[in-house]
Every structure is written in C-alpha cells, then in structure tokens.
Amino acid sequence: MENMSPESLLRKAQALGDDIKEMESIDVLGAYYQAQAKIKTNRRKNMYNQLMRYAAFLTIPLFLSSLVLGYLYFSGTETDEKYAEVVTATGSVIRYELPDHSVVWLNAGSTLRYPTTFKKDNRLVELKGEAYFEVQADKDRPFYVNTPNGLSVYVYGTKFNVAAYEDDNYIETVLEKGKVNVITPNQETIVLAPGEQLLYDKQSQKSKKNKVDVYGKIAWKDGKLIFRNASLEEILKRLERHFNVEIQFNNRSGKEYKYRATFRTETLSQILDYLARSADLKWKIEEPQQQADDTLSKTKIRVDLY
C-alpha cells in the first residue's frame, strides 16, 4: 500500500465504495420472505398432488361400489317381487280375494298365480284351469289374465269367466258384465260384449265368437252343473273334475248325443243314471286300489255307449 500512488489508492477506494453500496442495496429480509414463500408454495403443490392421488385411489372403489349398489337397488325391485299361488283340488271350488280387492272363484283342479303386490301400471295374474273374476274398476291399471297357451284377457273392471284347462282343446272366455279384450297368441285382439263367448282352438289357432247363456257357463261357482246342448264327452269331463274321479269313456256306437240338464245336489250315480235314460249307456264303478305309497288311487268309472 505504501508503494501505491495516490491515484491507485483513490481507484481502490472508489471500487470498495461501489461494492459496499451494492451490498447495501440488497434487501436481505425481502429475499428471506420470498424464499419462504416459494418453500410454502412448493409444499402446497406437493400436498395437493398427494391428496389428488389419495382421492383418485379412494374414488375408484367408491365409484364401483356405487355402481354395484345402484344395480342391486334397481334390479332388486324386479327380482325381489313375491308371488302367491292358490290351488284348488279336484272336486272343490274356492272363493279368493286379490290384493286390489278383486274377487276370484277357482273351479276344481285350477291354479292362480299372482304378485302379492300389484304394480302401479297393471294387475297381472296367471291362470291354469277355470276361474270367474269380479274385477275392481281401475282405469289406470288394466287387469290381465294370462293362460299357458299365450292367450291373454285384459279388462279395467268387469265380471267374466275364463276356462283354460291344459287338457282341453279350447280356451273359453265368457263375459257377464262390462267389456273384455282378448289377445290371442297371434296378437289378434277381440272385444267381447256382455253375453258373448270366445272359443279359441289351440290346434287350429282360430277363434270363434258366439252368444251364450252366461249363467249356464258360470253356475259352477254356485255349486251347480248346467248343461245346454252339451255333448256326452263334455259332460263326462266336467263330472270328472267336479267329483274328483277318473272316467273312461268308450263310444262303441259312434253316435253323438246332446244334453240339456241342470244338476244341483245330485250324486254322481244319479247323474249317470239320468244320462243313461236317453241312450244305450252302461257304467260301472271300479273301487280305488291301494298304491305303493299306501295312498288310494282315484275312483275309476267305466262308461260304455252302445
């Protein structure tokens, strides 16, 4: 320093002064705060990214659970639907009230299946055999009767009879009061007026509409057997169901007889004797036989027409 000239010393002093001024111009506290802010921002970003990863991880099973619960809820309304079944033994007639307070009479050897709670837009039952219906009127919920062969009857409120025994050649619908719509298996809709009968032939799939004596068709619910221009074969089939017997009919003569009769309290023997008065008809009762399970077989009756 002693050997330096005054000019050199002045320049050194000026340079040192400039360095001191530059150092004084730096805002140390502000820089500290900025650094802290950056650290906090970075922490927030890292925490947000971590939370998003956790949320995504949790959302996937939650979404899948929602799908499963939704499916079970909406599909359960159909699969959880409960049904009731009413069966009448051969030789009996019962009266039954449905959930909508409609009333049904089931003839011998018949089965009626229906939901314990009807839907909001329809009332649907399934019938095998014969039934007489008194349907409560409800314009917003039609009442459907489905049969095994695909024929359906639907009404809004009326009185009618359906005979759909599986061993019969025909399905019969008879209307007493109101209006009935019959939908055949080939989707033809036929409207019946009171006093009309619709016969649907299962084999030919053809329908025929007639005027009939309605009471003669529905008197079975009152314990009566009414026949109007009925063949011997038809009468014997109805007697089978009414008395819970098995009748073997042999038409050896090939003749056709038509009968008009009303039976109320007569026994089966009395009815067969009546039929034998107008034709060369012989009948014989075969006593029930004990079966392997210790039950008795049905009473068998042999009927021969000569």
Coordinates of C-alpha atoms in Angstrom, one line a residue:
M1 CA 0.0 0.0 0.0
E2 CA 2.9 2.4 0.8
N3 CA 4.4 2.0 -2.8
M4 CA 1.0 2.7 -4.4
S5 CA 0.4 6.1 -6.0
P6 CA -2.4 8.3 -4.7
E7 CA -4.3 7.7 -7.9
S8 CA -4.2 4.0 -7.4
L9 CA -5.4 4.3 -3.9
L10 CA -8.2 6.5 -5.0
R11 CA -9.4 4.0 -7.5
K12 CA -9.3 1.2 -4.9
A13 CA -11.3 3.3 -2.5
Q14 CA -13.9 4.0 -5.2
A15 CA -14.2 0.3 -6.1
L16 CA -14.6 -0.6 -2.4
G17 CA -17.2 2.1 -2.0
D18 CA -19.2 0.8 -5.0
D19 CA -19.1 -2.8 -3.6
I20 CA -20.4 -1.5 -0.2
K21 CA -23.2 0.4 -2.0
E22 CA -24.2 -2.7 -4.0
M23 CA -24.3 -4.9 -0.8
E24 CA -26.4 -2.3 1.0
S25 CA -28.8 -2.2 -1.9
I26 CA -29.7 -6.0 -1.4
D27 CA -33.0 -6.5 0.6
V28 CA -32.0 -9.4 2.7
L29 CA -35.2 -9.6 4.6
G30 CA -37.3 -9.5 1.4
A31 CA -35.2 -12.2 -0.1
Y32 CA -35.8 -14.3 3.0
Y33 CA -39.5 -13.8 2.8
Q34 CA -39.5 -14.7 -0.9
A35 CA -37.6 -17.9 -0.2
Q36 CA -40.0 -18.8 2.5
A37 CA -43.0 -18.2 0.2
K38 CA -41.5 -20.4 -2.5
I39 CA -41.0 -23.2 0.0
K40 CA -44.6 -22.9 1.2
T41 CA -45.9 -22.8 -2.4
N42 CA -43.9 -25.9 -3.2
R43 CA -45.2 -27.7 -0.1
R44 CA -48.8 -26.8 -1.0
K45 CA -48.3 -28.2 -4.6
N46 CA -46.7 -31.4 -3.2
M47 CA -49.6 -31.8 -0.7
Y48 CA -52.2 -31.1 -3.4
N49 CA -50.7 -33.6 -5.7
Q50 CA -50.5 -36.2 -2.9
L51 CA -54.2 -35.5 -1.9
M52 CA -55.3 -35.9 -5.5
R53 CA -53.5 -39.3 -5.7
Y54 CA -55.3 -40.4 -2.5
A55 CA -58.6 -39.1 -3.8
A56 CA -58.2 -40.9 -7.0
F57 CA -57.3 -44.1 -5.1
L58 CA -60.4 -43.7 -2.9
T59 CA -62.8 -42.6 -5.7
I60 CA -62.3 -45.7 -7.9
P61 CA -63.7 -48.3 -5.3
L62 CA -66.3 -45.8 -4.2
F63 CA -67.5 -45.4 -7.8
L64 CA -67.5 -49.2 -8.3
S65 CA -69.4 -49.6 -5.0
S66 CA -72.0 -47.1 -6.2
L67 CA -72.5 -49.0 -9.4
V68 CA -73.0 -52.2 -7.6
L69 CA -75.4 -50.7 -5.0
G70 CA -77.3 -49.0 -7.8
Y71 CA -77.6 -52.2 -9.8
L72 CA -78.8 -54.1 -6.7
Y73 CA -81.3 -51.4 -5.9
F74 CA -82.9 -51.1 -9.3
S75 CA -82.7 -54.7 -10.3
G76 CA -83.9 -55.8 -6.8
T77 CA -87.3 -54.2 -7.5
E78 CA -87.9 -56.9 -10.1
T79 CA -86.1 -59.9 -8.7
D80 CA -87.5 -59.4 -5.1
E81 CA -91.1 -59.4 -6.3
K82 CA -93.0 -62.0 -4.4
Y83 CA -95.8 -64.2 -5.8
A84 CA -98.6 -66.2 -4.2
E85 CA -100.3 -69.3 -5.7
V86 CA -103.8 -70.5 -5.0
V87 CA -104.5 -74.2 -5.9
T88 CA -107.9 -75.9 -5.8
A89 CA -108.0 -79.6 -5.5
T90 CA -110.1 -81.6 -7.9
G91 CA -113.6 -81.8 -6.6
S92 CA -113.7 -78.4 -4.9
V93 CA -114.4 -74.7 -5.6
I94 CA -113.0 -71.8 -3.6
R95 CA -113.5 -68.0 -3.4
Y96 CA -110.5 -65.8 -3.0
E97 CA -109.8 -62.0 -2.7
L98 CA -106.8 -60.5 -4.5
P99 CA -104.7 -57.6 -3.2
D100 CA -106.7 -55.0 -5.2
H101 CA -109.9 -56.4 -3.6
S102 CA -111.0 -58.1 -6.8
V103 CA -112.7 -61.4 -6.2
V104 CA -112.0 -64.7 -8.0
W105 CA -113.7 -68.1 -7.8
L106 CA -111.4 -71.0 -8.7
N107 CA -113.0 -74.1 -10.2
A108 CA -111.9 -77.7 -9.5
G109 CA -108.3 -78.5 -10.5
S110 CA -107.2 -74.9 -11.1
T111 CA -104.2 -72.8 -10.2
L112 CA -104.0 -69.0 -9.9
R113 CA -100.6 -67.2 -9.5
Y114 CA -100.3 -63.5 -8.8
P115 CA -97.9 -61.0 -7.2
T116 CA -98.5 -60.2 -3.6
T117 CA -98.4 -56.5 -4.5
F118 CA -99.7 -55.4 -7.9
K119 CA -97.6 -53.0 -10.0
K120 CA -98.6 -49.3 -10.4
D121 CA -99.4 -49.7 -14.1
N122 CA -101.0 -53.2 -14.3
R123 CA -102.6 -56.1 -12.4
L124 CA -101.4 -59.4 -13.8
V125 CA -102.4 -62.9 -12.9
E126 CA -101.7 -66.3 -14.4
L127 CA -104.4 -69.0 -14.7
K128 CA -104.3 -72.7 -15.3
G129 CA -107.9 -74.1 -15.2
E130 CA -111.1 -72.2 -14.8
A131 CA -111.9 -69.0 -12.8
Y132 CA -114.6 -66.5 -12.6
F133 CA -113.5 -62.9 -11.9
E134 CA -115.1 -59.8 -10.4
V135 CA -112.5 -57.2 -11.1
Q136 CA -112.4 -53.9 -9.3
A137 CA -112.5 -51.0 -11.7
D138 CA -109.2 -49.1 -12.2
K139 CA -108.7 -47.2 -15.5
D140 CA -105.0 -46.6 -14.8
R141 CA -104.2 -50.3 -14.1
P142 CA -105.7 -52.8 -16.5
F143 CA -106.2 -56.3 -15.1
Y144 CA -104.6 -59.1 -17.2
V145 CA -105.3 -62.9 -17.1
N146 CA -102.5 -64.9 -18.8
T147 CA -103.0 -68.5 -19.8
P148 CA -100.4 -71.2 -20.5
N149 CA -101.1 -71.2 -24.3
G150 CA -100.3 -67.5 -24.7
L151 CA -103.9 -66.2 -24.7
S152 CA -104.5 -63.1 -22.5
V153 CA -107.6 -61.4 -21.3
Y154 CA -107.4 -57.8 -20.1
V155 CA -110.1 -55.6 -18.6
Y156 CA -110.4 -52.5 -16.4
G157 CA -113.3 -53.6 -14.3
T158 CA -115.9 -56.2 -15.1
K159 CA -117.2 -59.8 -14.5
F160 CA -116.1 -62.6 -16.7
N161 CA -115.2 -66.3 -16.8
V162 CA -112.0 -67.9 -18.3
A163 CA -111.7 -71.7 -18.8
A164 CA -108.1 -72.7 -19.7
Y165 CA -107.6 -76.3 -18.7
E166 CA -104.4 -77.7 -20.2
D167 CA -106.1 -80.9 -21.3
D168 CA -109.0 -79.1 -23.1
N169 CA -108.9 -78.4 -26.8
Y170 CA -110.3 -74.9 -26.4
I171 CA -109.7 -71.8 -24.2
E172 CA -113.1 -70.2 -23.4
T173 CA -113.8 -66.6 -22.3
V174 CA -117.4 -65.6 -21.4
L175 CA -118.4 -62.1 -20.5
E176 CA -121.1 -61.4 -18.0
K177 CA -120.8 -57.6 -17.5
G178 CA -118.7 -54.7 -18.9
K179 CA -116.1 -55.2 -21.7
V180 CA -113.4 -57.8 -22.2
N181 CA -110.4 -57.6 -24.6
V182 CA -109.0 -61.0 -25.6
I183 CA -105.5 -61.1 -27.1
T184 CA -104.8 -64.4 -29.0
P185 CA -101.3 -65.9 -29.3
N186 CA -101.0 -64.4 -32.8
Q187 CA -101.7 -60.9 -31.4
E188 CA -105.2 -60.6 -32.6
T189 CA -107.4 -58.5 -30.3
I190 CA -111.1 -59.5 -30.0
V191 CA -113.6 -57.4 -28.0
L192 CA -116.5 -59.2 -26.2
A193 CA -119.8 -57.7 -25.2
P194 CA -122.0 -59.0 -22.3
G195 CA -123.5 -62.4 -23.2
E196 CA -120.8 -63.3 -25.6
Q197 CA -118.4 -66.2 -25.6
L198 CA -115.0 -66.6 -27.3
L199 CA -113.7 -70.0 -28.1
Y200 CA -110.0 -70.3 -29.1
D201 CA -109.0 -73.6 -30.7
K202 CA -105.4 -74.5 -29.6
Q203 CA -104.7 -76.7 -32.6
S204 CA -106.0 -74.5 -35.4
Q205 CA -105.3 -71.3 -33.6
K206 CA -108.6 -69.9 -34.7
S207 CA -111.2 -68.0 -32.7
K208 CA -115.0 -68.1 -32.8
K209 CA -117.4 -65.7 -31.1
N210 CA -120.9 -66.8 -30.0
K211 CA -123.9 -65.7 -28.0
V212 CA -124.3 -67.9 -24.9
D213 CA -126.4 -68.5 -21.8
V214 CA -123.9 -66.8 -19.4
Y215 CA -125.3 -68.3 -16.2
G216 CA -125.1 -71.7 -17.6
K217 CA -121.3 -71.1 -18.0
I218 CA -120.7 -69.6 -14.6
A219 CA -123.1 -71.5 -12.4
W220 CA -120.3 -73.9 -11.3
K221 CA -119.2 -71.2 -8.8
D222 CA -122.6 -71.6 -7.0
G223 CA -122.2 -75.4 -6.9
K224 CA -124.4 -76.1 -9.9
L225 CA -123.8 -78.1 -13.1
I226 CA -125.7 -76.6 -16.0
F227 CA -125.5 -78.1 -19.5
R228 CA -127.0 -76.6 -22.6
N229 CA -126.7 -78.6 -25.8
A230 CA -123.6 -80.3 -24.3
S231 CA -122.1 -83.5 -25.7
L232 CA -121.7 -86.6 -23.6
E233 CA -117.9 -86.3 -23.8
E234 CA -118.0 -82.7 -22.5
I235 CA -120.4 -83.6 -19.6
L236 CA -118.2 -86.6 -18.5
K237 CA -115.1 -84.4 -18.4
R238 CA -116.8 -81.8 -16.2
L239 CA -118.1 -84.6 -14.0
E240 CA -114.5 -85.9 -13.6
R241 CA -113.4 -82.5 -12.2
H242 CA -116.5 -81.9 -10.1
F243 CA -116.5 -85.2 -8.3
N244 CA -112.7 -85.9 -8.4
V245 CA -112.9 -89.2 -10.3
E246 CA -111.5 -90.7 -13.4
I247 CA -114.0 -91.6 -16.1
Q248 CA -113.0 -93.9 -19.0
F249 CA -115.5 -93.2 -21.9
N250 CA -115.8 -95.7 -24.7
N251 CA -118.1 -94.7 -27.5
R252 CA -118.7 -98.0 -29.2
S253 CA -121.7 -96.9 -31.3
G254 CA -120.0 -93.7 -32.7
K255 CA -123.3 -91.8 -32.1
E256 CA -123.3 -88.2 -30.8
Y257 CA -125.8 -87.2 -28.1
K258 CA -126.6 -83.6 -26.9
Y259 CA -128.0 -83.0 -23.4
R260 CA -129.8 -80.1 -21.7
A261 CA -129.8 -80.5 -17.9
T262 CA -129.2 -78.8 -14.6
F263 CA -127.8 -80.6 -11.6
R264 CA -127.6 -79.2 -8.1
T265 CA -127.3 -81.7 -5.2
E266 CA -127.4 -85.0 -7.3
T267 CA -124.8 -87.6 -6.7
L268 CA -122.6 -88.9 -9.5
S269 CA -124.5 -92.1 -9.7
Q270 CA -127.8 -90.2 -10.0
I271 CA -126.4 -88.1 -12.9
L272 CA -125.1 -91.1 -14.7
D273 CA -128.4 -92.9 -14.4
Y274 CA -130.1 -89.8 -15.8
L275 CA -127.8 -89.8 -18.8
A276 CA -128.4 -93.5 -19.4
R277 CA -132.2 -92.9 -19.8
S278 CA -131.8 -91.3 -23.2
A279 CA -129.1 -93.5 -24.6
D280 CA -127.8 -97.1 -24.5
L281 CA -125.3 -96.3 -21.9
K282 CA -123.8 -98.6 -19.3
W283 CA -121.5 -97.5 -16.4
K284 CA -119.5 -99.3 -13.7
I285 CA -117.5 -98.1 -10.7
E286 CA -114.1 -99.6 -10.1
E287 CA -113.1 -99.4 -6.4
P288 CA -109.9 -97.4 -5.6
Q289 CA -106.7 -99.5 -5.3
Q290 CA -104.1 -99.1 -2.6
Q291 CA -100.8 -97.8 -4.2
A292 CA -97.2 -98.4 -3.3
D293 CA -97.1 -95.3 -1.1
D294 CA -100.2 -96.5 0.9
T295 CA -102.5 -93.9 -0.7
L296 CA -105.6 -94.9 -2.6
S297 CA -106.0 -94.3 -6.4
K298 CA -108.8 -92.2 -7.8
T299 CA -112.1 -93.8 -8.1
K300 CA -112.4 -95.1 -11.7
I301 CA -115.7 -95.2 -13.7
R302 CA -116.1 -97.1 -16.9
V303 CA -118.8 -95.7 -19.2
D304 CA -119.7 -97.5 -22.4
L305 CA -122.0 -96.2 -25.1
Y306 CA -123.6 -98.8 -27.4

